[in-house]
Amino acid sequence: MRIAVISDIHGNLPALEAVHRDIKRKSPDLVFNLGDCVSGPLWPEETAQYLIAENWLTVRGNHDRHLVDHVQSKMGPSDAHAYSLLSDESKAWLKQLPTQMEHVENVFLCHGTPSADNVYLTEELCGDHTKIASPEYVLEHVGNVASPLVVCGHSHIPRVIWLETTGQIVMNAGSVGLPAYDDDKPHAHTMEVGSPHARYMIVTRVGTRWSFEERMVNYDWDHASRKAARNQRGDWAGALKTGYFRPIKLPDFLARPRIEEPYEDF
């Protein structure tokens, strides 16, 4: 059994398309999508329609929830931008997504933790930065979920954590579409992976044992960065271009001529 696990696309359609090409080469039996599909200053409607057409097993992320449960005037800028461009069909698709599920292959799917879509499962906050979560923290937040494999997203940081006391494995798929960001909840911090590649995981089960392959896929992140800049999001433009949270000064960035370069997935 081979499963591709994607998460946190955030409307980055070029990254999603590149990841999907890579997934096709790996020929998995299933594709799981762990949510936060469209929120951001990129291509929300196009991304939603792409995902609707593929019909992958998908759970709802915290930003997907914001888009269907909040009024636009109460949304942050990333959600508000996406909401303004989403069709009624795409909003209805987001609304019907489950918040979590246990698949018949003994895999539990959630966006954050099994009980909260806006809480990190594989990281703990330490002031303005994070660290890998302790086994005790992960066990507490896994709760009464007994599945041998729990897959999550939300932090955008790919990780695999083995819980010795239960034999369970918790895997974070990383982010397809946003390699760095800042957040002010529950207090100010940043998350960074250090390169602009689109990330996802391949999970393979042989008998009762699981193995994991982190995939880092090349795509035209300069194009995505400039799209964010044109929508007045220098924070996203810098993150998409570098993989670090380094906001770009928009007037200078947009004045530069764009250089087209060939690229290949690897």
Short mmCIF file of C-alpha atoms in Angstrom, two decimals:
data_model
loop_
_atom_site.label_atom_id
_atom_site.label_comp_id
_atom_site.label_asym_id
_atom_site.label_seq_id
_atom_site.Cartn_x
_atom_site.Cartn_y
_atom_site.Cartn_z
CA MET A 1 0.00 0.00 0.00
CA ARG A 2 1.41 3.36 -1.07
CA ILE A 3 -0.25 6.67 -0.15
CA ALA A 4 0.61 10.21 -1.23
CA VAL A 5 -0.20 12.76 1.49
CA ILE A 6 -0.47 16.45 0.65
CA SER A 7 -1.44 19.41 2.82
CA ASP A 8 -1.53 23.20 3.03
CA ILE A 9 -1.75 24.05 -0.67
CA HIS A 10 -3.00 27.56 0.13
CA GLY A 11 -4.12 28.29 -3.41
CA ASN A 12 -0.68 27.74 -4.95
CA LEU A 13 -1.82 26.09 -8.16
CA PRO A 14 1.61 25.84 -9.89
CA ALA A 15 3.01 24.07 -6.83
CA LEU A 16 0.02 21.72 -6.74
CA GLU A 17 0.35 20.90 -10.43
CA ALA A 18 4.05 20.13 -10.00
CA VAL A 19 3.36 17.94 -6.98
CA HIS A 20 0.61 16.11 -8.85
CA ARG A 21 2.99 15.36 -11.73
CA ASP A 22 5.44 13.94 -9.20
CA ILE A 23 2.68 11.91 -7.53
CA LYS A 24 1.72 10.35 -10.86
CA ARG A 25 5.30 9.17 -11.30
CA LYS A 26 5.21 7.53 -7.85
CA SER A 27 1.90 5.76 -8.70
CA PRO A 28 0.33 5.65 -5.21
CA ASP A 29 -2.82 3.69 -4.45
CA LEU A 30 -4.40 6.68 -2.68
CA VAL A 31 -3.97 10.43 -2.31
CA PHE A 32 -4.93 12.14 0.97
CA ASN A 33 -5.29 15.93 1.26
CA LEU A 34 -5.12 17.36 4.79
CA GLY A 35 -6.65 20.77 4.14
CA ASP A 36 -5.96 24.50 4.02
CA CYS A 37 -6.61 24.23 0.33
CA VAL A 38 -7.17 27.72 -1.03
CA SER A 39 -6.57 30.53 1.49
CA GLY A 40 -4.01 33.07 0.30
CA PRO A 41 -3.24 35.74 -2.32
CA LEU A 42 -2.67 33.29 -5.19
CA TRP A 43 -5.15 31.17 -7.21
CA PRO A 44 -7.95 30.12 -4.82
CA GLU A 45 -10.74 29.36 -7.29
CA GLU A 46 -8.50 27.59 -9.78
CA THR A 47 -7.05 25.46 -6.99
CA ALA A 48 -10.49 24.57 -5.63
CA GLN A 49 -11.70 23.50 -9.06
CA TYR A 50 -8.56 21.41 -9.58
CA LEU A 51 -9.15 19.59 -6.29
CA ILE A 52 -12.86 19.09 -6.98
CA ALA A 53 -11.98 17.45 -10.30
CA GLU A 54 -9.39 15.14 -8.72
CA ASN A 55 -11.78 14.11 -5.90
CA TRP A 56 -9.01 13.09 -3.50
CA LEU A 57 -9.94 12.17 0.04
CA THR A 58 -9.76 15.55 1.81
CA VAL A 59 -10.26 16.87 5.33
CA ARG A 60 -10.92 20.50 6.16
CA GLY A 61 -8.21 22.77 7.56
CA ASN A 62 -8.63 25.76 9.85
CA HIS A 63 -8.49 28.23 6.97
CA ASP A 64 -11.01 26.19 4.98
CA ARG A 65 -13.25 26.45 8.03
CA HIS A 66 -12.75 30.22 8.24
CA LEU A 67 -13.87 30.56 4.63
CA VAL A 68 -17.22 28.89 5.25
CA ASP A 69 -17.93 29.77 8.90
CA HIS A 70 -16.83 33.42 9.13
CA VAL A 71 -18.19 36.55 7.47
CA GLN A 72 -15.77 38.19 5.07
CA SER A 73 -15.47 41.37 7.17
CA LYS A 74 -14.09 39.26 10.06
CA MET A 75 -11.53 37.40 7.96
CA GLY A 76 -7.81 37.94 7.79
CA PRO A 77 -6.35 39.20 4.48
CA SER A 78 -5.48 35.73 3.11
CA ASP A 79 -8.94 34.32 3.78
CA ALA A 80 -10.69 37.48 2.59
CA HIS A 81 -8.82 37.47 -0.71
CA ALA A 82 -9.66 33.84 -1.35
CA TYR A 83 -13.29 34.31 -0.35
CA SER A 84 -13.72 37.18 -2.81
CA LEU A 85 -12.68 34.93 -5.71
CA LEU A 86 -14.31 31.61 -4.78
CA SER A 87 -17.40 30.45 -6.64
CA ASP A 88 -20.48 29.18 -4.82
CA GLU A 89 -19.56 25.68 -5.99
CA SER A 90 -16.11 25.92 -4.41
CA LYS A 91 -17.48 27.29 -1.15
CA ALA A 92 -20.03 24.47 -1.01
CA TRP A 93 -17.24 21.94 -1.57
CA LEU A 94 -15.23 23.38 1.31
CA LYS A 95 -18.27 23.38 3.57
CA GLN A 96 -18.97 19.68 3.13
CA LEU A 97 -15.42 18.53 3.89
CA PRO A 98 -15.08 16.48 7.11
CA THR A 99 -12.91 17.84 9.90
CA GLN A 100 -11.20 14.47 10.43
CA MET A 101 -11.60 10.83 9.48
CA GLU A 102 -10.21 7.36 9.99
CA HIS A 103 -9.55 5.58 6.71
CA VAL A 104 -10.08 1.85 6.29
CA GLU A 105 -6.30 1.45 5.90
CA ASN A 106 -5.92 2.30 9.62
CA VAL A 107 -4.78 5.84 8.89
CA PHE A 108 -6.27 8.75 10.85
CA LEU A 109 -6.46 12.04 8.94
CA CYS A 110 -6.61 15.47 10.56
CA HIS A 111 -5.34 18.95 9.77
CA GLY A 112 -4.01 20.05 13.16
CA THR A 113 -4.74 17.57 15.94
CA PRO A 114 -7.61 15.08 16.13
CA SER A 115 -9.55 17.54 18.30
CA ALA A 116 -8.48 20.96 16.99
CA ASP A 117 -7.68 22.13 13.45
CA ASN A 118 -5.66 25.14 14.66
CA VAL A 119 -3.25 23.42 17.08
CA TYR A 120 0.12 22.00 16.10
CA LEU A 121 0.57 18.27 16.63
CA THR A 122 4.24 17.77 15.74
CA GLU A 123 5.60 21.08 17.08
CA GLU A 124 5.47 22.94 20.38
CA LEU A 125 5.59 26.71 20.65
CA CYS A 126 8.53 28.16 22.58
CA GLY A 127 8.21 31.91 22.62
CA ASP A 128 8.67 33.25 19.10
CA HIS A 129 9.83 29.92 17.66
CA THR A 130 8.90 26.25 17.74
CA LYS A 131 10.61 22.97 18.53
CA ILE A 132 9.81 19.38 17.68
CA ALA A 133 7.04 18.15 19.95
CA SER A 134 7.92 15.82 22.80
CA PRO A 135 6.39 12.33 22.84
CA GLU A 136 4.34 13.34 25.87
CA TYR A 137 2.91 16.36 24.05
CA VAL A 138 2.05 14.30 20.96
CA LEU A 139 0.42 11.54 23.05
CA GLU A 140 -1.70 14.09 24.88
CA HIS A 141 -2.95 15.64 21.65
CA VAL A 142 -3.48 12.33 19.82
CA GLY A 143 -5.91 11.54 22.63
CA ASN A 144 -7.93 8.37 22.24
CA VAL A 145 -7.12 7.88 18.56
CA ALA A 146 -5.84 4.32 18.24
CA SER A 147 -4.89 4.26 14.54
CA PRO A 148 -1.30 3.10 14.04
CA LEU A 149 -0.65 6.02 11.68
CA VAL A 150 -1.86 9.59 12.24
CA VAL A 151 -1.24 12.09 9.42
CA CYS A 152 -1.51 15.84 9.91
CA GLY A 153 -0.46 19.19 8.51
CA HIS A 154 -0.98 22.77 9.74
CA SER A 155 2.60 23.63 10.76
CA HIS A 156 3.97 23.28 7.18
CA ILE A 157 6.99 21.40 8.61
CA PRO A 158 7.45 17.79 7.38
CA ARG A 159 8.08 15.41 10.28
CA VAL A 160 7.75 11.80 11.34
CA ILE A 161 7.42 11.08 15.08
CA TRP A 162 7.36 7.58 16.56
CA LEU A 163 5.53 7.09 19.85
CA GLU A 164 7.33 4.29 21.65
CA THR A 165 4.65 3.78 24.30
CA THR A 166 1.86 3.07 21.80
CA GLY A 167 3.81 2.08 18.69
CA GLN A 168 1.97 4.77 16.73
CA ILE A 169 3.56 7.03 14.15
CA VAL A 170 2.53 10.64 13.63
CA MET A 171 3.50 12.16 10.28
CA ASN A 172 3.28 15.78 9.17
CA ALA A 173 3.07 16.11 5.39
CA GLY A 174 4.55 19.60 5.21
CA SER A 175 3.17 22.19 2.79
CA VAL A 176 2.62 22.04 -0.94
CA GLY A 177 2.16 25.76 -1.35
CA LEU A 178 3.65 27.91 1.44
CA PRO A 179 7.12 27.15 2.88
CA ALA A 180 7.18 29.92 5.52
CA TYR A 181 4.75 32.15 7.37
CA ASP A 182 4.17 34.11 10.55
CA ASP A 183 1.25 33.78 12.94
CA ASP A 184 0.07 35.65 16.01
CA LYS A 185 -1.93 32.82 17.60
CA PRO A 186 -1.62 31.85 20.36
CA HIS A 187 1.29 34.32 20.26
CA ALA A 188 3.64 35.67 17.60
CA HIS A 189 5.92 33.12 15.91
CA THR A 190 7.28 32.13 12.52
CA MET A 191 7.52 28.80 10.70
CA GLU A 192 10.16 28.21 8.02
CA VAL A 193 11.52 25.22 6.10
CA GLY A 194 14.44 27.01 4.42
CA SER A 195 13.78 26.39 0.73
CA PRO A 196 10.93 27.30 -1.65
CA HIS A 197 10.20 23.76 -2.86
CA ALA A 198 6.71 22.28 -2.79
CA ARG A 199 6.62 19.45 -0.26
CA TYR A 200 4.55 16.33 0.31
CA MET A 201 5.01 12.78 1.64
CA ILE A 202 4.86 9.29 0.21
CA VAL A 203 3.88 6.69 2.80
CA THR A 204 4.40 2.99 2.07
CA ARG A 205 3.11 0.10 4.15
CA VAL A 206 4.60 -3.37 3.91
CA GLY A 207 2.84 -5.73 6.28
CA THR A 208 2.39 -3.76 9.50
CA ARG A 209 5.37 -1.45 9.02
CA TRP A 210 5.38 2.02 7.47
CA SER A 211 8.14 3.84 5.64
CA PHE A 212 8.20 7.51 4.62
CA GLU A 213 9.66 9.53 1.76
CA GLU A 214 9.68 13.31 1.88
CA ARG A 215 9.31 14.74 -1.61
CA MET A 216 10.66 18.22 -2.42
CA VAL A 217 9.43 19.33 -5.82
CA ASN A 218 10.76 22.13 -7.98
CA TYR A 219 8.29 24.51 -9.61
CA ASP A 220 8.21 28.13 -10.77
CA TRP A 221 8.15 29.72 -7.34
CA ASP A 222 9.22 33.06 -8.81
CA HIS A 223 5.89 33.14 -10.67
CA ALA A 224 4.00 32.40 -7.45
CA SER A 225 6.03 35.02 -5.57
CA ARG A 226 5.22 37.70 -8.12
CA LYS A 227 1.54 36.76 -8.03
CA ALA A 228 1.55 37.37 -4.27
CA ALA A 229 3.41 40.66 -4.74
CA ARG A 230 0.89 41.87 -7.32
CA ASN A 231 -1.78 41.21 -4.70
CA GLN A 232 0.13 43.40 -2.23
CA ARG A 233 1.46 40.56 -0.06
CA GLY A 234 5.16 41.10 0.38
CA ASP A 235 5.19 38.60 3.26
CA TRP A 236 3.99 35.80 0.99
CA ALA A 237 6.22 36.97 -1.87
CA GLY A 238 9.32 36.61 0.27
CA ALA A 239 8.29 33.28 1.76
CA LEU A 240 7.44 31.75 -1.61
CA LYS A 241 10.71 32.91 -3.15
CA THR A 242 13.07 31.87 -0.35
CA GLY A 243 11.45 29.40 2.07
CA TYR A 244 12.16 31.87 4.89
CA PHE A 245 9.85 34.47 6.36
CA ARG A 246 11.54 37.50 4.81
CA PRO A 247 8.94 39.96 3.49
CA ILE A 248 9.83 41.67 0.23
CA LYS A 249 9.56 45.43 -0.37
CA LEU A 250 6.93 45.45 -3.07
CA PRO A 251 7.77 48.52 -5.18
CA ASP A 252 11.38 47.41 -5.68
CA PHE A 253 10.43 43.79 -6.30
CA LEU A 254 7.70 44.52 -8.82
CA ALA A 255 9.95 46.92 -10.74
CA ARG A 256 12.46 44.18 -11.54
CA PRO A 257 12.10 42.47 -14.93
CA ARG A 258 11.04 38.85 -14.67
CA ILE A 259 13.58 36.35 -16.02
CA GLU A 260 12.08 33.19 -17.45
CA GLU A 261 14.16 30.10 -16.67
CA PRO A 262 13.51 26.47 -17.51
CA TYR A 263 12.96 24.16 -14.58
CA GLU A 264 12.45 20.48 -13.94
CA ASP A 265 10.93 18.50 -11.10
CA PHE A 266 13.33 16.27 -9.20
#
